[in-house]
Amino acid sequence: MAIDKKQVIKLLEKIAVYLELKGENPFKISAYRKAAQALERDDRSLSEIEDFTKMQGIGKGTAAVIDEFLENEESDTLKQLQAEVPAGLVPLLDLPGLGGKKLAKLYKQLEVTDAESLKDALESGKVEELEGFGKKSAEKMLKALEDAHSRPERLPIAHMLPLAEKIESFLGEAQTFDRYSRAGSLRRMRETIKDLDFIIASKKPEETRDELLSYPDIKDVVASGETKVSIVVNEGYDIGIDFRIVAPEEFATTLHHFTGSKDHNVAMRQLAKQQNEKISEYGIENVESGKVKTFDSEEDFFKHFDLHFIPPEVRENYGEVDRFKEPVDLVNLKDIRGDLHMHSTWSDGAQSIKEMAERAKSKGYEYIAITDHSKFLRVANGLSEKRLRSQREEIQKVNEAMDDFHIFAGIEMDILPDGSLDFDDDFLEEMDFVIASIHSSFQQSEDKIMERLSNALENPHVNMIAHPTGRLIGRREGYAVDLEGLIQGAKRTGTILELNANPNRLDLNWEWLMKAQEEEVEIAINTDAHSYPMLDHMNIGIGAARKGWLRKSTVINTWTKQQLMEKFNIH
């Protein structure tokens, strides 16, 4: 696994945190933070940096730590610190208002080593007696601690997907069965999920049960029969996983039943009733004869009702049972020709422009847009006009060196709190592709937020609004947007709206994507990638797009390069 720049920056920041928790010399802590900042500010990727000691802000000591990490893909310095600092301290840094210095004081003076000992210290009143704390901050800390350990009923898809993929990797190695599928909310690409469901076709249910119980991370076994195994694992929270074991001939109807939604299943049962039939997880029963029909696949199941295959994502009873009497051309991953929102080492990305372009080309793409942050976003090393012009020269060089691939010179430009844009029109005219987005003053009123978005929509140089609500699923609601007004504004001005494929965002959400599709507003499905792995989020974005009934023709990154150049007025 090749180490990227972001991983090195995170390593340096992590070492600084551990040093702080140990109460080390502030100058030593600062050296690691300065080194991380130096790398963040530098436009080059790791492969382009020959000698870290020649960078301002990086000394011989920190350079040696970086070199060792690059060579061994692990850090002895970090390992040693992790051995010296109680593991339970680090998660406490996520609590609001509790930084490294304060936590070090709690560790040294009150022997706080984890959440439990912190709770005891808070409830006993010892924390509020410490200098620099006080009663109010202690009360806030206690509430934050309690909130952090209470599991929400439903968890964000970004939390559940990696666990599902981990389980699927385990199921893929199974010896007692060879057919399985995820089901439930995750298969339908819901944004939040309560627990995970899998359907398994097996001729040896007892052996399959035993094999499932060999999953290595089981915290608790809730049920272990021949038809259902229910376990609990802990991935930050306790998460329930149900495995339903069925005969191979029942797999298709069981999968349909447990994929849901309940409302979709009701609509299908109504359809069956009209044919004097009953649907269950075991098959379709003829009411008169009692004969049960089973199917090799869900495609055959739907065909029985003269329907085309209804994708799991749209099974929410939004008219799919009627509409899939005819084929519906929903967008697919194979339709995607490029990605129009990503970042490079010029701002806060982990890879260089060339590296991102080469990786995108290897995925079969024909083009990308490099859209680094603008100058307002200093925390992300945003680019000034001068740096953007220099970046454009680099993009031109990479374009000249690559066959059958094109990079659009773009920018993710901030819409400022006062409603103005981060660059003037004369400069924007130089760009191939301009994204406008909000990263500040989220608490403004809906009127003010809409004024900011309207200013961007009305600007002839703005091609797209990114992550239009600013939400982070399960963590942040986003700002107050009149989404009906935004969609109408995009329709009127011909501005593209983004479906941000990052699983923490999926913004616009699927219900508003349906509205945008009805209004024929153009959508771009983008990963907003800051590193190689994030380019793979396109697949998640496609699932969200299909849930919103997006057609191929609506999604502009299914268009050819030439079509986009005409859209962007590039001559």
Short mmCIF file of N, CA and C in Angstrom, two decimals, residues 251-394:
data_model
loop_
_atom_site.label_atom_id
_atom_site.label_comp_id
_atom_site.label_asym_id
_atom_site.label_seq_id
_atom_site.Cartn_x
_atom_site.Cartn_y
_atom_site.Cartn_z
N PHE A 251 -34.49 -18.48 -2.47
CA PHE A 251 -33.59 -17.33 -2.32
C PHE A 251 -34.18 -16.06 -2.93
N ALA A 252 -34.68 -16.12 -4.16
CA ALA A 252 -35.13 -14.91 -4.87
C ALA A 252 -36.29 -14.24 -4.15
N THR A 253 -37.30 -15.03 -3.75
CA THR A 253 -38.46 -14.41 -3.10
C THR A 253 -38.14 -13.96 -1.68
N THR A 254 -37.26 -14.69 -0.99
CA THR A 254 -36.84 -14.25 0.35
C THR A 254 -36.06 -12.95 0.25
N LEU A 255 -35.17 -12.87 -0.75
CA LEU A 255 -34.39 -11.65 -0.95
C LEU A 255 -35.31 -10.47 -1.25
N HIS A 256 -36.30 -10.68 -2.11
CA HIS A 256 -37.25 -9.60 -2.41
C HIS A 256 -37.98 -9.18 -1.15
N HIS A 257 -38.45 -10.15 -0.38
CA HIS A 257 -39.24 -9.85 0.82
C HIS A 257 -38.44 -9.03 1.83
N PHE A 258 -37.20 -9.46 2.09
CA PHE A 258 -36.42 -8.79 3.14
C PHE A 258 -35.64 -7.58 2.64
N THR A 259 -35.66 -7.35 1.34
CA THR A 259 -35.13 -6.09 0.83
C THR A 259 -36.13 -4.98 1.11
N GLY A 260 -37.43 -5.31 1.02
CA GLY A 260 -38.46 -4.30 1.27
C GLY A 260 -38.55 -3.31 0.13
N SER A 261 -39.04 -2.11 0.42
CA SER A 261 -39.57 -1.65 1.70
C SER A 261 -40.92 -2.32 2.00
N LYS A 262 -41.43 -2.13 3.20
CA LYS A 262 -42.74 -2.67 3.54
C LYS A 262 -43.80 -2.16 2.59
N ASP A 263 -43.74 -0.87 2.28
CA ASP A 263 -44.75 -0.28 1.39
C ASP A 263 -44.65 -0.86 -0.02
N HIS A 264 -43.44 -1.10 -0.49
CA HIS A 264 -43.26 -1.73 -1.80
C HIS A 264 -43.85 -3.14 -1.78
N ASN A 265 -43.59 -3.88 -0.70
CA ASN A 265 -44.11 -5.25 -0.61
C ASN A 265 -45.63 -5.27 -0.58
N VAL A 266 -46.23 -4.29 0.08
CA VAL A 266 -47.70 -4.18 0.09
C VAL A 266 -48.22 -3.97 -1.33
N ALA A 267 -47.56 -3.08 -2.08
CA ALA A 267 -47.98 -2.81 -3.46
C ALA A 267 -47.85 -4.07 -4.32
N MET A 268 -46.80 -4.84 -4.11
CA MET A 268 -46.63 -6.08 -4.88
C MET A 268 -47.68 -7.12 -4.48
N ARG A 269 -48.03 -7.16 -3.19
CA ARG A 269 -49.07 -8.11 -2.75
C ARG A 269 -50.42 -7.77 -3.36
N GLN A 270 -50.69 -6.47 -3.51
CA GLN A 270 -51.93 -6.04 -4.17
C GLN A 270 -51.97 -6.53 -5.61
N LEU A 271 -50.82 -6.45 -6.27
CA LEU A 271 -50.72 -6.91 -7.66
C LEU A 271 -50.97 -8.42 -7.73
N ALA A 272 -50.40 -9.15 -6.79
CA ALA A 272 -50.58 -10.61 -6.75
C ALA A 272 -52.04 -10.96 -6.50
N LYS A 273 -52.68 -10.19 -5.62
CA LYS A 273 -54.08 -10.44 -5.29
C LYS A 273 -54.97 -10.37 -6.53
N GLN A 274 -54.65 -9.42 -7.42
CA GLN A 274 -55.41 -9.27 -8.66
C GLN A 274 -55.28 -10.51 -9.55
N GLN A 275 -54.20 -11.28 -9.36
CA GLN A 275 -53.98 -12.50 -10.12
C GLN A 275 -54.36 -13.75 -9.33
N ASN A 276 -55.09 -13.52 -8.22
CA ASN A 276 -55.52 -14.62 -7.35
C ASN A 276 -54.32 -15.39 -6.77
N GLU A 277 -53.31 -14.60 -6.36
CA GLU A 277 -52.08 -15.19 -5.82
C GLU A 277 -51.69 -14.49 -4.52
N LYS A 278 -50.83 -15.17 -3.78
CA LYS A 278 -50.27 -14.60 -2.54
C LYS A 278 -48.74 -14.65 -2.62
N ILE A 279 -48.11 -13.53 -2.23
CA ILE A 279 -46.65 -13.50 -2.17
C ILE A 279 -46.20 -13.71 -0.73
N SER A 280 -45.22 -14.57 -0.55
CA SER A 280 -44.56 -14.69 0.75
C SER A 280 -43.06 -14.82 0.50
N GLU A 281 -42.30 -14.92 1.57
CA GLU A 281 -40.86 -15.06 1.38
C GLU A 281 -40.50 -16.41 0.77
N TYR A 282 -41.47 -17.36 0.78
CA TYR A 282 -41.18 -18.71 0.27
C TYR A 282 -41.50 -18.87 -1.22
N GLY A 283 -42.27 -17.93 -1.77
CA GLY A 283 -42.65 -18.03 -3.18
C GLY A 283 -43.99 -17.37 -3.43
N ILE A 284 -44.59 -17.69 -4.57
CA ILE A 284 -45.91 -17.15 -4.91
C ILE A 284 -46.89 -18.31 -4.93
N GLU A 285 -47.92 -18.20 -4.09
CA GLU A 285 -48.90 -19.27 -3.95
C GLU A 285 -50.15 -18.96 -4.76
N ASN A 286 -50.59 -19.95 -5.55
CA ASN A 286 -51.88 -19.84 -6.23
C ASN A 286 -52.97 -20.14 -5.21
N VAL A 287 -53.88 -19.18 -5.01
CA VAL A 287 -54.88 -19.29 -3.95
C VAL A 287 -55.78 -20.50 -4.15
N GLU A 288 -56.14 -20.80 -5.41
CA GLU A 288 -57.06 -21.92 -5.68
C GLU A 288 -56.38 -23.28 -5.51
N SER A 289 -55.21 -23.43 -6.11
CA SER A 289 -54.57 -24.75 -6.09
C SER A 289 -53.65 -24.97 -4.89
N GLY A 290 -53.21 -23.86 -4.29
CA GLY A 290 -52.26 -23.97 -3.18
C GLY A 290 -50.84 -24.24 -3.63
N LYS A 291 -50.64 -24.30 -4.94
CA LYS A 291 -49.30 -24.57 -5.49
C LYS A 291 -48.41 -23.34 -5.32
N VAL A 292 -47.17 -23.55 -4.90
CA VAL A 292 -46.22 -22.45 -4.68
C VAL A 292 -45.18 -22.44 -5.80
N LYS A 293 -45.04 -21.30 -6.44
CA LYS A 293 -44.07 -21.14 -7.52
C LYS A 293 -42.83 -20.41 -6.98
N THR A 294 -41.66 -20.94 -7.30
CA THR A 294 -40.41 -20.27 -6.90
C THR A 294 -39.65 -19.83 -8.16
N PHE A 295 -38.60 -19.04 -7.94
CA PHE A 295 -37.92 -18.40 -9.07
C PHE A 295 -36.41 -18.48 -8.90
N ASP A 296 -35.71 -18.50 -10.03
CA ASP A 296 -34.25 -18.53 -10.00
C ASP A 296 -33.65 -17.17 -9.65
N SER A 297 -34.42 -16.11 -9.93
CA SER A 297 -33.88 -14.76 -9.73
C SER A 297 -35.01 -13.78 -9.47
N GLU A 298 -34.65 -12.60 -8.95
CA GLU A 298 -35.64 -11.54 -8.79
C GLU A 298 -36.17 -11.09 -10.15
N GLU A 299 -35.32 -11.12 -11.18
CA GLU A 299 -35.79 -10.75 -12.53
C GLU A 299 -36.96 -11.63 -12.94
N ASP A 300 -36.85 -12.95 -12.68
CA ASP A 300 -37.94 -13.87 -13.02
C ASP A 300 -39.17 -13.61 -12.15
N PHE A 301 -38.93 -13.26 -10.90
CA PHE A 301 -40.04 -12.93 -9.99
C PHE A 301 -40.86 -11.76 -10.54
N PHE A 302 -40.18 -10.68 -10.93
CA PHE A 302 -40.90 -9.51 -11.47
C PHE A 302 -41.54 -9.83 -12.83
N LYS A 303 -40.86 -10.66 -13.62
CA LYS A 303 -41.39 -11.03 -14.94
C LYS A 303 -42.72 -11.76 -14.81
N HIS A 304 -42.88 -12.51 -13.72
CA HIS A 304 -44.13 -13.22 -13.46
C HIS A 304 -45.32 -12.25 -13.42
N PHE A 305 -45.05 -11.01 -13.03
CA PHE A 305 -46.10 -9.98 -12.95
C PHE A 305 -46.05 -9.02 -14.15
N ASP A 306 -45.37 -9.45 -15.21
CA ASP A 306 -45.21 -8.62 -16.42
C ASP A 306 -44.53 -7.29 -16.11
N LEU A 307 -43.58 -7.33 -15.19
CA LEU A 307 -42.81 -6.14 -14.84
C LEU A 307 -41.35 -6.33 -15.24
N HIS A 308 -40.70 -5.25 -15.61
CA HIS A 308 -39.26 -5.27 -15.76
C HIS A 308 -38.65 -5.28 -14.36
N PHE A 309 -37.39 -5.71 -14.27
CA PHE A 309 -36.71 -5.76 -12.97
C PHE A 309 -36.75 -4.40 -12.29
N ILE A 310 -37.25 -4.37 -11.06
CA ILE A 310 -37.29 -3.12 -10.29
C ILE A 310 -36.04 -3.07 -9.42
N PRO A 311 -35.13 -2.13 -9.67
CA PRO A 311 -33.90 -2.06 -8.87
C PRO A 311 -34.22 -1.86 -7.39
N PRO A 312 -33.42 -2.47 -6.51
CA PRO A 312 -33.68 -2.34 -5.07
C PRO A 312 -33.78 -0.89 -4.61
N GLU A 313 -32.97 -0.01 -5.20
CA GLU A 313 -32.92 1.38 -4.74
C GLU A 313 -34.27 2.09 -4.82
N VAL A 314 -35.12 1.71 -5.78
CA VAL A 314 -36.38 2.45 -5.97
C VAL A 314 -37.58 1.73 -5.35
N ARG A 315 -37.35 0.71 -4.56
CA ARG A 315 -38.47 -0.03 -3.97
C ARG A 315 -38.98 0.67 -2.71
N GLU A 316 -39.58 1.83 -2.90
CA GLU A 316 -40.08 2.63 -1.78
C GLU A 316 -41.56 2.97 -1.97
N ASN A 317 -42.22 2.32 -2.94
CA ASN A 317 -43.63 2.60 -3.28
C ASN A 317 -43.84 4.05 -3.70
N TYR A 318 -42.96 4.52 -4.58
CA TYR A 318 -43.11 5.83 -5.21
C TYR A 318 -43.56 5.65 -6.66
N GLY A 319 -44.38 4.63 -6.89
CA GLY A 319 -44.92 4.41 -8.23
C GLY A 319 -44.16 3.41 -9.07
N GLU A 320 -43.17 2.74 -8.46
CA GLU A 320 -42.33 1.84 -9.26
C GLU A 320 -43.08 0.65 -9.83
N VAL A 321 -44.11 0.17 -9.10
CA VAL A 321 -44.84 -1.01 -9.58
C VAL A 321 -45.59 -0.70 -10.87
N ASP A 322 -46.07 0.52 -11.02
CA ASP A 322 -46.71 0.93 -12.28
C ASP A 322 -45.68 1.29 -13.34
N ARG A 323 -44.65 2.03 -12.95
CA ARG A 323 -43.72 2.58 -13.94
C ARG A 323 -42.83 1.52 -14.57
N PHE A 324 -42.58 0.42 -13.86
CA PHE A 324 -41.69 -0.60 -14.43
C PHE A 324 -42.44 -1.63 -15.27
N LYS A 325 -43.68 -1.29 -15.66
CA LYS A 325 -44.33 -2.07 -16.72
C LYS A 325 -43.60 -1.85 -18.04
N GLU A 326 -42.92 -0.71 -18.11
CA GLU A 326 -42.04 -0.38 -19.24
C GLU A 326 -40.62 -0.23 -18.68
N PRO A 327 -39.59 -0.44 -19.52
CA PRO A 327 -38.22 -0.26 -19.02
C PRO A 327 -37.95 1.19 -18.63
N VAL A 328 -37.22 1.39 -17.56
CA VAL A 328 -36.84 2.73 -17.10
C VAL A 328 -35.31 2.82 -17.14
N ASP A 329 -34.81 3.82 -17.86
CA ASP A 329 -33.37 3.95 -18.09
C ASP A 329 -32.70 4.73 -16.96
N LEU A 330 -32.52 4.06 -15.80
CA LEU A 330 -31.82 4.70 -14.69
C LEU A 330 -30.31 4.68 -14.96
N VAL A 331 -29.62 5.68 -14.44
CA VAL A 331 -28.18 5.79 -14.67
C VAL A 331 -27.46 4.60 -14.03
N ASN A 332 -26.38 4.15 -14.67
CA ASN A 332 -25.55 3.04 -14.19
C ASN A 332 -24.10 3.49 -14.08
N LEU A 333 -23.31 2.76 -13.32
CA LEU A 333 -21.90 3.10 -13.18
C LEU A 333 -21.18 3.09 -14.54
N LYS A 334 -21.56 2.15 -15.39
CA LYS A 334 -20.89 2.06 -16.70
C LYS A 334 -21.17 3.27 -17.59
N ASP A 335 -22.19 4.06 -17.24
CA ASP A 335 -22.51 5.25 -18.03
C ASP A 335 -21.57 6.42 -17.74
N ILE A 336 -20.88 6.37 -16.59
CA ILE A 336 -20.08 7.52 -16.13
C ILE A 336 -18.80 7.65 -16.95
N ARG A 337 -18.59 8.84 -17.50
CA ARG A 337 -17.39 9.10 -18.31
C ARG A 337 -16.33 9.92 -17.56
N GLY A 338 -16.71 10.52 -16.42
CA GLY A 338 -15.74 11.33 -15.70
C GLY A 338 -16.27 11.81 -14.37
N ASP A 339 -15.43 12.55 -13.67
CA ASP A 339 -15.72 13.04 -12.32
C ASP A 339 -15.35 14.52 -12.29
N LEU A 340 -16.30 15.37 -11.93
CA LEU A 340 -16.12 16.81 -12.09
C LEU A 340 -15.92 17.57 -10.78
N HIS A 341 -15.52 16.87 -9.73
CA HIS A 341 -15.24 17.55 -8.45
C HIS A 341 -14.22 16.71 -7.70
N MET A 342 -12.98 17.19 -7.65
CA MET A 342 -11.93 16.50 -6.89
C MET A 342 -10.82 17.49 -6.56
N HIS A 343 -9.99 17.09 -5.60
CA HIS A 343 -8.95 17.99 -5.08
C HIS A 343 -7.57 17.35 -5.23
N SER A 344 -6.57 18.19 -5.31
CA SER A 344 -5.19 17.73 -5.47
C SER A 344 -4.33 18.30 -4.35
N THR A 345 -3.04 18.02 -4.42
CA THR A 345 -2.11 18.54 -3.41
C THR A 345 -2.00 20.07 -3.46
N TRP A 346 -2.54 20.69 -4.50
CA TRP A 346 -2.52 22.16 -4.55
C TRP A 346 -3.39 22.77 -3.44
N SER A 347 -4.42 22.06 -2.99
CA SER A 347 -5.16 22.55 -1.82
C SER A 347 -5.06 21.50 -0.72
N ASP A 348 -6.09 20.71 -0.48
CA ASP A 348 -6.04 19.77 0.64
C ASP A 348 -6.16 18.32 0.21
N GLY A 349 -5.79 18.03 -1.05
CA GLY A 349 -5.82 16.65 -1.53
C GLY A 349 -4.53 15.91 -1.23
N ALA A 350 -4.58 14.59 -1.37
CA ALA A 350 -3.41 13.75 -1.06
C ALA A 350 -2.55 13.45 -2.27
N GLN A 351 -3.12 13.57 -3.48
CA GLN A 351 -2.39 13.22 -4.69
C GLN A 351 -2.22 14.42 -5.61
N SER A 352 -1.22 14.32 -6.49
CA SER A 352 -0.98 15.39 -7.46
C SER A 352 -2.03 15.34 -8.57
N ILE A 353 -2.05 16.38 -9.39
CA ILE A 353 -2.98 16.43 -10.53
C ILE A 353 -2.75 15.24 -11.45
N LYS A 354 -1.49 14.99 -11.77
CA LYS A 354 -1.15 13.88 -12.67
C LYS A 354 -1.60 12.55 -12.08
N GLU A 355 -1.37 12.36 -10.79
CA GLU A 355 -1.75 11.10 -10.14
C GLU A 355 -3.26 10.90 -10.16
N MET A 356 -4.01 11.94 -9.87
CA MET A 356 -5.48 11.83 -9.91
C MET A 356 -5.96 11.54 -11.33
N ALA A 357 -5.34 12.19 -12.30
CA ALA A 357 -5.73 11.98 -13.70
C ALA A 357 -5.44 10.54 -14.14
N GLU A 358 -4.27 10.05 -13.79
CA GLU A 358 -3.91 8.68 -14.18
C GLU A 358 -4.81 7.65 -13.52
N ARG A 359 -5.14 7.87 -12.25
CA ARG A 359 -6.04 6.93 -11.56
C ARG A 359 -7.44 6.99 -12.19
N ALA A 360 -7.92 8.18 -12.51
CA ALA A 360 -9.24 8.31 -13.14
C ALA A 360 -9.25 7.62 -14.50
N LYS A 361 -8.18 7.79 -15.26
CA LYS A 361 -8.10 7.14 -16.58
C LYS A 361 -8.11 5.62 -16.43
N SER A 362 -7.44 5.11 -15.39
CA SER A 362 -7.41 3.66 -15.17
C SER A 362 -8.80 3.11 -14.83
N LYS A 363 -9.70 3.98 -14.37
CA LYS A 363 -11.08 3.58 -14.08
C LYS A 363 -11.95 3.62 -15.33
N GLY A 364 -11.35 3.99 -16.46
CA GLY A 364 -12.11 4.05 -17.70
C GLY A 364 -12.71 5.41 -18.00
N TYR A 365 -12.38 6.41 -17.19
CA TYR A 365 -12.92 7.76 -17.43
C TYR A 365 -12.23 8.41 -18.62
N GLU A 366 -12.94 9.38 -19.19
CA GLU A 366 -12.41 10.14 -20.33
C GLU A 366 -11.96 11.54 -19.91
N TYR A 367 -12.42 11.99 -18.74
CA TYR A 367 -12.08 13.34 -18.29
C TYR A 367 -12.31 13.46 -16.79
N ILE A 368 -11.68 14.49 -16.22
CA ILE A 368 -11.96 14.91 -14.84
C ILE A 368 -11.90 16.44 -14.81
N ALA A 369 -12.40 17.01 -13.73
CA ALA A 369 -12.14 18.42 -13.44
C ALA A 369 -11.37 18.48 -12.13
N ILE A 370 -10.26 19.19 -12.14
CA ILE A 370 -9.53 19.47 -10.89
C ILE A 370 -10.13 20.75 -10.32
N THR A 371 -10.70 20.64 -9.13
CA THR A 371 -11.47 21.75 -8.55
C THR A 371 -11.00 21.99 -7.11
N ASP A 372 -9.80 22.51 -6.98
CA ASP A 372 -9.27 22.79 -5.64
C ASP A 372 -10.00 23.97 -5.01
N HIS A 373 -9.81 24.12 -3.70
CA HIS A 373 -10.52 25.16 -2.96
C HIS A 373 -10.01 26.55 -3.31
N SER A 374 -10.86 27.55 -3.08
CA SER A 374 -10.50 28.94 -3.38
C SER A 374 -9.90 29.62 -2.15
N LYS A 375 -9.40 30.83 -2.33
CA LYS A 375 -8.56 31.52 -1.34
C LYS A 375 -9.26 31.74 0.01
N PHE A 376 -10.59 31.88 0.03
CA PHE A 376 -11.31 32.12 1.28
C PHE A 376 -11.08 30.98 2.27
N LEU A 377 -10.98 29.75 1.75
CA LEU A 377 -10.87 28.58 2.61
C LEU A 377 -9.40 28.31 2.96
N ARG A 378 -8.87 29.17 3.83
CA ARG A 378 -7.45 29.06 4.19
C ARG A 378 -7.14 27.74 4.88
N VAL A 379 -8.10 27.25 5.64
CA VAL A 379 -7.88 26.01 6.37
C VAL A 379 -7.61 24.84 5.42
N ALA A 380 -8.08 24.97 4.17
CA ALA A 380 -7.86 23.93 3.16
C ALA A 380 -6.79 24.34 2.14
N ASN A 381 -5.97 25.33 2.51
CA ASN A 381 -4.90 25.80 1.62
C ASN A 381 -5.47 26.28 0.29
N GLY A 382 -6.55 27.07 0.38
CA GLY A 382 -7.24 27.55 -0.82
C GLY A 382 -6.34 28.36 -1.75
N LEU A 383 -6.65 28.31 -3.05
CA LEU A 383 -5.79 28.90 -4.07
C LEU A 383 -6.17 30.34 -4.39
N SER A 384 -5.17 31.18 -4.54
CA SER A 384 -5.35 32.56 -5.01
C SER A 384 -5.41 32.55 -6.54
N GLU A 385 -5.70 33.73 -7.11
CA GLU A 385 -5.70 33.85 -8.57
C GLU A 385 -4.34 33.46 -9.15
N LYS A 386 -3.28 33.92 -8.49
CA LYS A 386 -1.93 33.64 -9.00
C LYS A 386 -1.65 32.14 -9.00
N ARG A 387 -1.98 31.47 -7.91
CA ARG A 387 -1.73 30.03 -7.83
C ARG A 387 -2.61 29.26 -8.82
N LEU A 388 -3.84 29.72 -9.03
CA LEU A 388 -4.71 29.04 -9.99
C LEU A 388 -4.17 29.15 -11.41
N ARG A 389 -3.60 30.30 -11.73
CA ARG A 389 -3.00 30.45 -13.07
C ARG A 389 -1.79 29.51 -13.22
N SER A 390 -1.01 29.38 -12.16
CA SER A 390 0.12 28.44 -12.19
C SER A 390 -0.39 27.00 -12.31
N GLN A 391 -1.46 26.72 -11.58
CA GLN A 391 -2.02 25.37 -11.64
C GLN A 391 -2.52 25.06 -13.05
N ARG A 392 -3.12 26.04 -13.70
CA ARG A 392 -3.62 25.83 -15.05
C ARG A 392 -2.48 25.43 -15.99
N GLU A 393 -1.31 26.03 -15.79
CA GLU A 393 -0.15 25.67 -16.61
C GLU A 393 0.23 24.20 -16.40
N GLU A 394 0.17 23.77 -15.14
CA GLU A 394 0.47 22.35 -14.87
C GLU A 394 -0.57 21.45 -15.51
#
